[in-house]
Short mmCIF file of C-alpha atoms in Angstrom, two decimals:
data_model
loop_
_atom_site.label_atom_id
_atom_site.label_comp_id
_atom_site.label_asym_id
_atom_site.label_seq_id
_atom_site.Cartn_x
_atom_site.Cartn_y
_atom_site.Cartn_z
CA UNK K 8 24.98 -24.19 34.92
CA UNK K 9 23.02 -26.96 37.11
CA UNK K 10 23.70 -29.33 34.39
CA UNK K 11 27.43 -28.95 34.39
CA UNK K 12 27.11 -29.37 38.33
CA UNK K 13 25.25 -32.26 38.21
CA UNK K 14 28.27 -33.93 36.13
CA UNK K 15 30.69 -32.62 38.30
CA UNK K 16 29.29 -34.11 41.12
CA UNK K 17 28.95 -37.81 39.47
CA UNK K 18 32.45 -37.01 38.77
CA UNK K 19 33.27 -36.45 42.37
CA UNK K 20 31.72 -39.37 43.71
CA UNK K 21 33.74 -41.63 41.66
CA UNK K 22 31.98 -42.28 38.67
CA UNK K 23 34.20 -42.93 35.55
CA UNK K 24 34.17 -40.34 33.04
CA UNK K 25 33.49 -42.19 29.85
CA UNK K 26 30.62 -43.52 31.22
CA UNK K 27 29.28 -39.90 33.13
CA UNK K 28 30.05 -38.22 29.68
CA UNK K 29 28.09 -41.19 28.03
CA UNK K 30 24.89 -40.62 29.71
CA UNK K 31 25.41 -36.35 29.65
CA UNK K 32 25.38 -36.59 25.37
CA UNK K 33 28.73 -35.04 25.40
CA UNK K 34 32.75 -36.05 24.22
CA UNK K 35 35.57 -37.06 26.72
CA UNK K 36 37.30 -33.85 25.48
CA UNK K 37 34.20 -31.46 26.69
CA UNK K 38 33.62 -33.43 29.47
CA UNK K 39 37.45 -33.00 30.83
CA UNK K 40 37.20 -29.31 29.98
CA UNK K 41 34.67 -28.73 32.14
CA UNK K 42 36.05 -31.24 35.31
CA UNK K 43 38.95 -29.13 34.85
CA UNK K 44 37.40 -25.81 34.82
CA UNK K 45 36.03 -27.11 38.22
CA UNK K 46 39.43 -27.18 39.61
CA UNK K 47 40.76 -24.25 38.79
CA UNK K 48 38.05 -21.92 39.45
CA UNK K 49 35.81 -23.31 41.46
CA UNK K 50 32.07 -23.49 40.69
CA UNK K 51 32.62 -20.24 39.31
CA UNK K 52 34.10 -22.02 36.32
CA UNK K 53 30.89 -23.40 35.67
CA UNK K 54 29.53 -20.50 34.96
CA UNK K 55 28.49 -19.68 31.54
CA UNK K 56 30.94 -17.80 29.48
CA UNK K 57 30.69 -14.46 27.43
CA UNK K 58 31.31 -15.73 23.79
CA UNK K 59 31.27 -12.14 23.07
CA UNK K 60 34.64 -11.40 21.01
CA UNK K 61 36.84 -8.82 22.50
CA UNK K 62 37.59 -6.44 19.62
CA UNK K 63 34.30 -5.62 17.31
CA UNK K 64 35.95 -4.37 14.07
CA UNK K 65 32.46 -3.44 12.98
CA UNK K 66 32.01 -1.46 16.15
CA UNK K 67 31.29 2.20 15.41
CA UNK K 68 34.19 4.41 17.17
CA UNK K 69 33.11 6.42 20.06
CA UNK K 70 34.35 9.56 18.50
CA UNK K 71 32.03 9.14 15.77
CA UNK K 72 29.17 8.23 17.91
CA UNK K 73 29.87 11.17 19.92
CA UNK K 74 29.95 13.40 16.86
CA UNK K 75 27.28 12.11 15.71
CA UNK K 76 25.12 12.95 18.97
CA UNK K 77 26.61 16.93 19.14
CA UNK K 78 25.08 17.32 15.72
CA UNK K 79 21.94 16.14 16.92
CA UNK K 80 21.23 17.63 19.84
CA UNK K 81 22.49 21.36 18.17
CA UNK K 82 20.31 20.63 15.17
CA UNK K 83 17.22 18.76 17.10
CA UNK K 84 14.92 18.96 13.55
CA UNK K 85 17.66 17.09 11.81
CA UNK K 86 17.38 13.83 10.63
CA UNK K 87 19.97 10.89 9.47
CA UNK K 88 20.71 12.00 6.23
CA UNK K 89 21.17 15.79 7.26
CA UNK K 90 23.41 14.60 9.74
CA UNK K 91 25.67 12.37 8.01
CA UNK K 92 25.94 14.98 5.03
CA UNK K 93 27.23 17.53 8.07
CA UNK K 94 29.50 14.52 9.16
CA UNK K 95 31.25 14.32 5.48
CA UNK K 96 31.84 18.40 5.48
CA UNK K 97 33.42 18.58 9.02
CA UNK K 98 35.22 15.91 9.10
CA UNK K 99 36.23 14.69 5.39
CA UNK K 100 39.19 12.44 6.36
CA UNK K 101 36.65 10.12 8.44
CA UNK K 102 34.86 7.69 6.96
CA UNK K 103 31.20 8.50 7.00
CA UNK K 104 29.04 6.06 8.70
CA UNK K 105 25.70 4.25 6.86
CA UNK K 106 22.86 6.22 7.04
CA UNK K 107 21.48 3.39 9.23
CA UNK K 108 23.85 3.29 11.40
CA UNK K 109 23.39 6.96 12.56
CA UNK K 110 19.66 6.74 12.58
CA UNK K 111 20.13 3.40 15.44
CA UNK K 112 23.04 5.46 16.74
CA UNK K 113 20.22 8.25 17.48
CA UNK K 114 17.54 5.50 17.81
CA UNK K 115 19.96 3.69 21.26
CA UNK K 116 20.24 7.41 22.49
CA UNK K 117 16.22 7.79 22.67
CA UNK K 118 17.12 11.14 20.22
CA UNK K 119 13.89 9.51 17.57
CA UNK K 120 11.09 11.04 17.84
CA UNK K 121 8.37 8.28 17.29
CA UNK K 122 5.97 8.76 14.47
CA UNK K 123 2.22 7.64 15.68
CA UNK K 124 0.78 5.69 13.41
CA UNK K 125 -2.39 7.42 11.84
CA UNK K 126 -5.75 5.33 12.09
CA UNK K 127 -7.87 6.43 9.67
CA UNK K 128 -11.46 6.50 10.70
CA UNK K 129 -13.84 4.65 8.69
CA UNK K 130 -16.08 7.35 6.16
CA UNK K 131 -18.48 7.36 3.44
CA UNK K 132 -17.30 8.66 0.52
CA UNK K 133 -18.74 10.68 -2.19
CA UNK K 134 -22.11 8.76 -3.58
CA UNK K 135 -22.93 9.63 -7.30
CA UNK K 136 -26.16 9.25 -8.68
CA UNK K 137 -25.95 6.67 -11.55
CA UNK K 138 -28.20 7.80 -15.11
CA UNK K 139 -27.54 4.78 -16.76
CA UNK K 140 -27.05 1.21 -16.50
CA UNK K 141 -23.74 -0.21 -15.26
CA UNK K 142 -22.42 3.53 -13.69
CA UNK K 143 -23.00 1.96 -10.87
CA UNK K 144 -23.58 -1.22 -9.27
CA UNK K 145 -24.28 -2.20 -5.24
CA UNK K 146 -23.21 -5.27 -3.66
CA UNK K 147 -23.70 -6.57 -0.01
CA UNK K 148 -24.36 -9.44 2.29
CA UNK K 149 -28.31 -10.27 3.36
CA UNK K 150 -28.47 -10.59 6.52
CA UNK K 151 -27.20 -14.67 7.82
CA UNK K 152 -30.21 -16.89 8.38
CA UNK K 153 -29.79 -20.74 9.93
CA UNK K 154 -30.76 -23.48 7.13
CA UNK K 155 -32.99 -26.86 7.70
CA UNK K 156 -28.80 -28.65 8.38
CA UNK K 157 -28.25 -25.89 10.96
CA UNK K 158 -25.36 -24.07 9.07
CA UNK K 159 -26.05 -20.46 8.52
CA UNK K 160 -26.27 -19.14 4.74
CA UNK K 161 -25.22 -15.59 3.76
CA UNK K 162 -26.72 -14.08 0.38
CA UNK K 163 -24.15 -12.20 -1.55
CA UNK K 164 -26.39 -9.32 -3.60
CA UNK K 165 -25.56 -7.57 -6.55
CA UNK K 166 -27.50 -5.52 -8.12
CA UNK K 167 -27.73 -2.59 -11.10
CA UNK K 168 -28.42 1.14 -9.32
CA UNK K 169 -30.37 2.71 -12.31
CA UNK K 170 -32.69 -0.58 -13.43
CA UNK K 171 -32.83 -2.42 -10.07
CA UNK K 172 -31.62 -5.57 -12.00
CA UNK K 173 -30.27 -8.31 -9.99
CA UNK K 174 -27.59 -9.57 -11.68
CA UNK K 175 -26.51 -12.33 -8.40
CA UNK K 176 -27.97 -13.28 -5.25
CA UNK K 177 -25.01 -15.93 -3.93
CA UNK K 178 -26.01 -18.54 -0.90
CA UNK K 179 -22.52 -18.43 0.39
CA UNK K 180 -21.24 -19.95 3.79
CA UNK K 181 -19.20 -17.02 4.89
CA UNK K 182 -18.53 -13.01 4.26
CA UNK K 183 -14.55 -14.51 3.09
CA UNK K 184 -13.08 -12.72 0.32
CA UNK K 185 -12.06 -16.73 -0.98
CA UNK K 186 -15.69 -16.70 -1.54
CA UNK K 187 -16.89 -13.19 -3.34
CA UNK K 188 -14.10 -12.79 -5.72
CA UNK K 189 -15.82 -16.31 -7.92
CA UNK K 190 -19.41 -14.53 -7.98
CA UNK K 191 -17.63 -11.06 -9.13
CA UNK K 192 -15.45 -13.16 -11.67
CA UNK K 193 -18.46 -14.74 -12.43
CA UNK K 194 -20.66 -11.41 -13.00
CA UNK K 195 -18.25 -9.56 -14.56
CA UNK K 196 -17.42 -12.25 -17.66
CA UNK K 197 -21.63 -12.56 -18.10
CA UNK K 198 -22.39 -8.92 -17.87
CA UNK K 199 -19.43 -6.92 -18.05
CA UNK K 200 -17.53 -3.99 -15.69
CA UNK K 201 -19.28 -1.18 -13.97
CA UNK K 202 -18.25 2.19 -13.52
CA UNK K 203 -18.49 1.75 -9.92
CA UNK K 204 -19.37 -0.77 -6.87
CA UNK K 205 -21.37 1.08 -3.39
CA UNK K 206 -20.82 -1.18 -0.96
CA UNK K 207 -20.47 -0.84 3.22
CA UNK K 208 -17.42 -0.96 5.21
CA UNK K 209 -17.46 -4.37 6.06
CA UNK K 210 -16.27 -7.67 4.89
CA UNK K 211 -15.32 -8.42 2.27
CA UNK K 212 -15.73 -5.19 0.64
CA UNK K 213 -13.68 -2.98 2.97
CA UNK K 214 -10.73 -3.82 5.63
CA UNK K 215 -11.01 -2.00 9.19
CA UNK K 216 -7.08 -2.30 9.93
CA UNK K 217 -5.89 -1.92 5.80
CA UNK K 218 -4.02 1.39 4.34
CA UNK K 219 -7.77 3.36 3.88
CA UNK K 220 -10.03 0.91 4.69
CA UNK K 221 -8.84 -1.85 1.27
CA UNK K 222 -9.16 -5.12 0.68
CA UNK K 223 -7.94 -7.44 -1.30
CA UNK K 224 -11.37 -7.75 -3.18
CA UNK K 225 -11.38 -3.84 -3.32
CA UNK K 226 -7.78 -3.45 -4.31
CA UNK K 227 -8.60 -6.39 -7.37
CA UNK K 228 -12.35 -3.62 -8.24
CA UNK K 229 -8.78 -0.86 -8.92
CA UNK K 230 -7.02 -3.01 -11.04
CA UNK K 231 -9.97 -3.41 -13.09
CA UNK K 232 -10.65 0.71 -13.11
CA UNK K 233 -13.43 0.14 -10.91
CA UNK K 234 -14.29 2.91 -8.69
CA UNK K 235 -14.94 2.41 -4.65
CA UNK K 236 -18.05 3.94 -2.92
CA UNK K 237 -18.54 3.57 0.74
CA UNK K 238 -21.50 4.54 2.26
CA UNK K 239 -20.79 5.97 5.92
CA UNK K 240 -21.01 3.71 8.64
CA UNK K 241 -24.99 2.89 10.24
CA UNK K 242 -26.49 4.47 7.55
CA UNK K 243 -27.65 2.23 5.78
CA UNK K 244 -30.06 4.40 3.66
CA UNK K 245 -27.74 5.90 1.67
CA UNK K 246 -27.77 2.37 -0.35
CA UNK K 247 -31.30 2.00 -0.02
CA UNK K 248 -32.24 0.63 -3.37
CA UNK K 249 -30.10 -2.21 -2.36
CA UNK K 250 -31.93 -2.93 1.12
CA UNK K 251 -35.50 -2.46 -0.36
CA UNK K 252 -34.47 -5.41 -2.60
CA UNK K 253 -32.96 -7.45 0.22
CA UNK K 254 -36.56 -6.90 2.19
CA UNK K 255 -37.83 -8.40 -0.87
CA UNK K 256 -35.69 -11.19 -1.02
CA UNK K 257 -36.29 -12.05 3.05
CA UNK K 258 -39.82 -12.86 1.82
CA UNK K 259 -40.13 -13.85 -0.57
CA UNK K 260 -36.68 -16.96 -1.14
CA UNK K 261 -35.95 -17.44 3.01
CA UNK K 262 -39.37 -17.83 4.63
CA UNK K 263 -39.29 -20.98 5.64
CA UNK K 264 -35.41 -21.36 4.25
CA UNK K 265 -34.71 -24.58 3.17
CA UNK K 266 -32.54 -27.27 4.11
CA UNK K 267 -29.44 -26.85 2.64
CA UNK K 268 -27.33 -24.82 0.21
CA UNK K 269 -28.28 -26.09 -3.36
CA UNK K 270 -31.81 -25.80 -2.30
CA UNK K 271 -31.42 -22.43 -1.50
CA UNK K 272 -29.95 -21.07 -4.46
CA UNK K 273 -32.15 -22.84 -6.18
CA UNK K 274 -35.24 -20.45 -4.34
CA UNK K 275 -32.67 -17.28 -4.90
CA UNK K 276 -32.21 -18.65 -9.10
CA UNK K 277 -35.91 -18.38 -9.02
CA UNK K 278 -36.34 -15.29 -7.20
CA UNK K 279 -33.81 -13.88 -9.46
CA UNK K 280 -35.85 -15.02 -12.72
CA UNK K 281 -39.09 -13.70 -11.09
CA UNK K 282 -37.33 -9.87 -9.95
CA UNK K 283 -35.53 -9.14 -13.25
CA UNK K 284 -38.21 -10.83 -15.28
CA UNK K 285 -41.42 -10.79 -13.82
CA UNK K 286 -42.27 -8.26 -11.34
CA UNK K 287 -43.18 -4.52 -12.33
CA UNK K 288 -41.35 -2.15 -10.57
CA UNK K 289 -43.25 1.57 -9.70
CA UNK K 290 -39.62 3.24 -9.77
CA UNK K 291 -39.53 1.91 -13.41
CA UNK K 292 -42.98 3.02 -14.29
CA UNK K 293 -44.09 -0.44 -14.00
CA UNK K 294 -41.82 -2.16 -16.27
CA UNK K 295 -39.27 -5.02 -15.31
CA UNK K 296 -35.53 -4.54 -14.35
CA UNK K 297 -35.02 -7.36 -17.81
CA UNK K 298 -36.56 -4.52 -19.75
CA UNK K 299 -34.17 -1.38 -18.69
CA UNK K 300 -30.87 -4.00 -17.87
CA UNK K 301 -28.24 -3.45 -20.95
CA UNK K 302 -24.82 -5.47 -20.40
CA UNK K 303 -21.91 -2.92 -20.07
CA UNK K 304 -19.94 -2.03 -22.80
CA UNK K 305 -16.75 -2.91 -20.67
CA UNK K 306 -15.58 -6.52 -21.33
CA UNK K 307 -13.99 -8.25 -17.78
CA UNK K 308 -10.25 -8.68 -18.90
CA UNK K 309 -6.89 -9.85 -16.91
CA UNK K 310 -5.47 -6.54 -15.96
CA UNK K 311 -2.20 -6.06 -17.57
CA UNK K 312 1.10 -5.04 -15.42
CA UNK K 313 0.79 -1.41 -14.67
CA UNK K 314 3.09 1.47 -15.97
CA UNK K 315 5.10 4.48 -14.37
CA UNK K 316 6.13 5.99 -16.68
CA UNK K 317 6.76 9.22 -14.33
CA UNK K 318 8.26 7.11 -11.33
CA UNK K 319 12.19 6.26 -10.82
CA UNK K 320 11.23 2.47 -10.54
CA UNK K 321 8.55 0.15 -11.08
CA UNK K 322 8.35 -2.92 -7.74
CA UNK K 323 5.97 -5.76 -6.63
CA UNK K 324 4.68 -5.95 -3.36
CA UNK K 325 5.76 -9.29 -1.62
CA UNK K 326 3.45 -10.94 -0.11
CA UNK K 327 4.00 -9.99 3.44
CA UNK K 328 2.47 -6.55 1.74
CA UNK K 329 6.46 -5.25 1.79
CA UNK K 330 8.10 -3.18 -0.70
CA UNK K 331 11.82 -4.02 -1.17
CA UNK K 332 14.36 -1.82 -1.65
CA UNK K 333 17.94 -3.42 -1.76
CA UNK K 334 17.89 -4.41 1.70
CA UNK K 335 15.60 -2.19 3.18
CA UNK K 336 11.95 -3.64 3.61
CA UNK K 337 9.01 -0.66 4.04
CA UNK K 338 5.50 -2.09 4.99
CA UNK K 339 2.99 -1.17 2.76
CA UNK K 340 0.01 -3.46 3.64
CA UNK K 341 -0.99 -7.00 2.64
CA UNK K 342 -3.72 -5.97 0.51
CA UNK K 343 -0.86 -4.91 -2.22
CA UNK K 344 0.29 -8.26 -2.23
CA UNK K 345 1.16 -9.48 -5.72
CA UNK K 346 0.37 -5.92 -7.08
CA UNK K 347 2.92 -4.05 -8.89
CA UNK K 348 3.51 0.23 -7.64
CA UNK K 349 5.36 2.71 -8.67
CA UNK K 350 7.48 4.90 -6.06
CA UNK K 351 9.18 8.26 -7.32
CA UNK K 352 11.76 10.24 -4.80
CA UNK K 353 9.89 13.50 -4.55
CA UNK K 354 12.71 14.97 -1.89
CA UNK K 355 15.58 14.16 -0.45
CA UNK K 356 15.48 10.97 0.56
CA UNK K 357 11.91 10.76 0.68
CA UNK K 358 9.61 8.90 -2.13
CA UNK K 359 6.16 9.12 -2.92
CA UNK K 360 4.19 5.30 -3.91
CA UNK K 361 2.00 5.05 -5.71
CA UNK K 362 -0.78 2.79 -7.29
CA UNK K 363 -1.72 3.18 -10.45
CA UNK K 364 -2.87 6.83 -10.96
CA UNK K 365 -3.51 7.04 -6.89
CA UNK K 366 -0.98 8.04 -4.74
CA UNK K 367 -0.98 6.32 -1.37
CA UNK K 368 1.92 7.71 1.29
CA UNK K 369 5.42 8.48 1.41
CA UNK K 370 8.45 6.64 3.14
CA UNK K 371 11.84 8.07 4.10
CA UNK K 372 14.67 6.63 4.98
CA UNK K 373 14.15 6.42 9.09
CA UNK K 374 10.52 5.19 8.55
CA UNK K 375 10.39 1.61 7.28
CA UNK K 376 6.94 1.85 6.69
CA UNK K 377 4.29 3.93 4.38
CA UNK K 378 2.81 7.05 5.77
CA UNK K 379 -0.37 7.00 4.34
CA UNK K 380 -1.43 10.55 2.09
CA UNK K 381 -3.63 13.18 4.34
CA UNK K 382 -7.04 12.41 2.53
CA UNK K 383 -8.82 8.72 0.97
CA UNK K 384 -7.23 8.97 -2.63
CA UNK K 385 -9.72 5.94 -3.86
CA UNK K 386 -12.65 7.77 -3.02
CA UNK K 387 -14.68 8.89 -6.38
CA UNK K 388 -14.34 12.39 -7.73
CA UNK K 389 -18.32 12.77 -8.37
CA UNK K 390 -21.19 14.78 -8.16
CA UNK K 391 -23.53 14.08 -4.89
CA UNK K 392 -26.28 11.55 -4.70
CA UNK K 393 -29.48 13.41 -5.43
CA UNK K 394 -32.24 13.40 -2.38
CA UNK K 395 -34.60 11.78 -4.54
#
């Protein structure tokens, strides 16, 4: 309104319409329209006018809205699908509104019970006691330290639980997934695939805000058929063999630190050779890890698209972590972006979401997100770790 008022004021001062319109960047037709509205209605004519149509052909008739609210108040536990079926039977001559329209009506009147998003407290899983090489690998980041060039180094380490064989010790610039993926892919290609990998609950092995604490790295492992083991938060002793290796690594390969990443990686490579093939291990009866370890028979191969023969549909999760069904967008998790999941209707308007052999959760027509199952489906079903 202020802009229109200044426009009219200049015209009332005697300035020409063409000059004022040019400076305000409008046509003379629009200028005369504003000026005539002022002459007819005064200042009220310069106010913003409502642009909504007088008629709304798609608006829900108030009689139908009243019927929806009446059914809801009579049956407070009913959702939109049941209310719609009730309306169809009671008023067969009226075109029934869509389920989404009924849900929106209930929501507008505050009759939709908001489901609290269940936060899954990070917990450890059942831990296994591997008896053979490659049954279990352990991985972690040794505590970061500063190099001579003032940059921080984050060593990513991978060991075989049974043989203590050090599979990798990589000097990385951060704990981000982008650095971890190539390291694990190289190790998988060189040594094959393990049955399970044990880690803590930190980045990039886990994501505290994602479904079941999964990360993209963990989802990739699952796609390769690798089970996930997690130690309890604050219990590093559950990965004690790996932590003991870290102590040896710290004493022999980081004090003093090298000047840059290339030099530090050279020291790590030397440490790997000595640790695996020259340093006797008391727990192995004085043998070297290289004398005990053998590569896995499971070769690394790019996983095929999972098949869901017992589900209704196979759907590719979008890059924003959603399941798209027609016009509906169901929030799952970005850690599953680019992965195929299966959905199956298990009850009226209720679907089960599965990833490979794991059931993730459920969604219905009223909630646009997957409600997780009440347990961690990715916890390995193995015997507890022995006390030795």
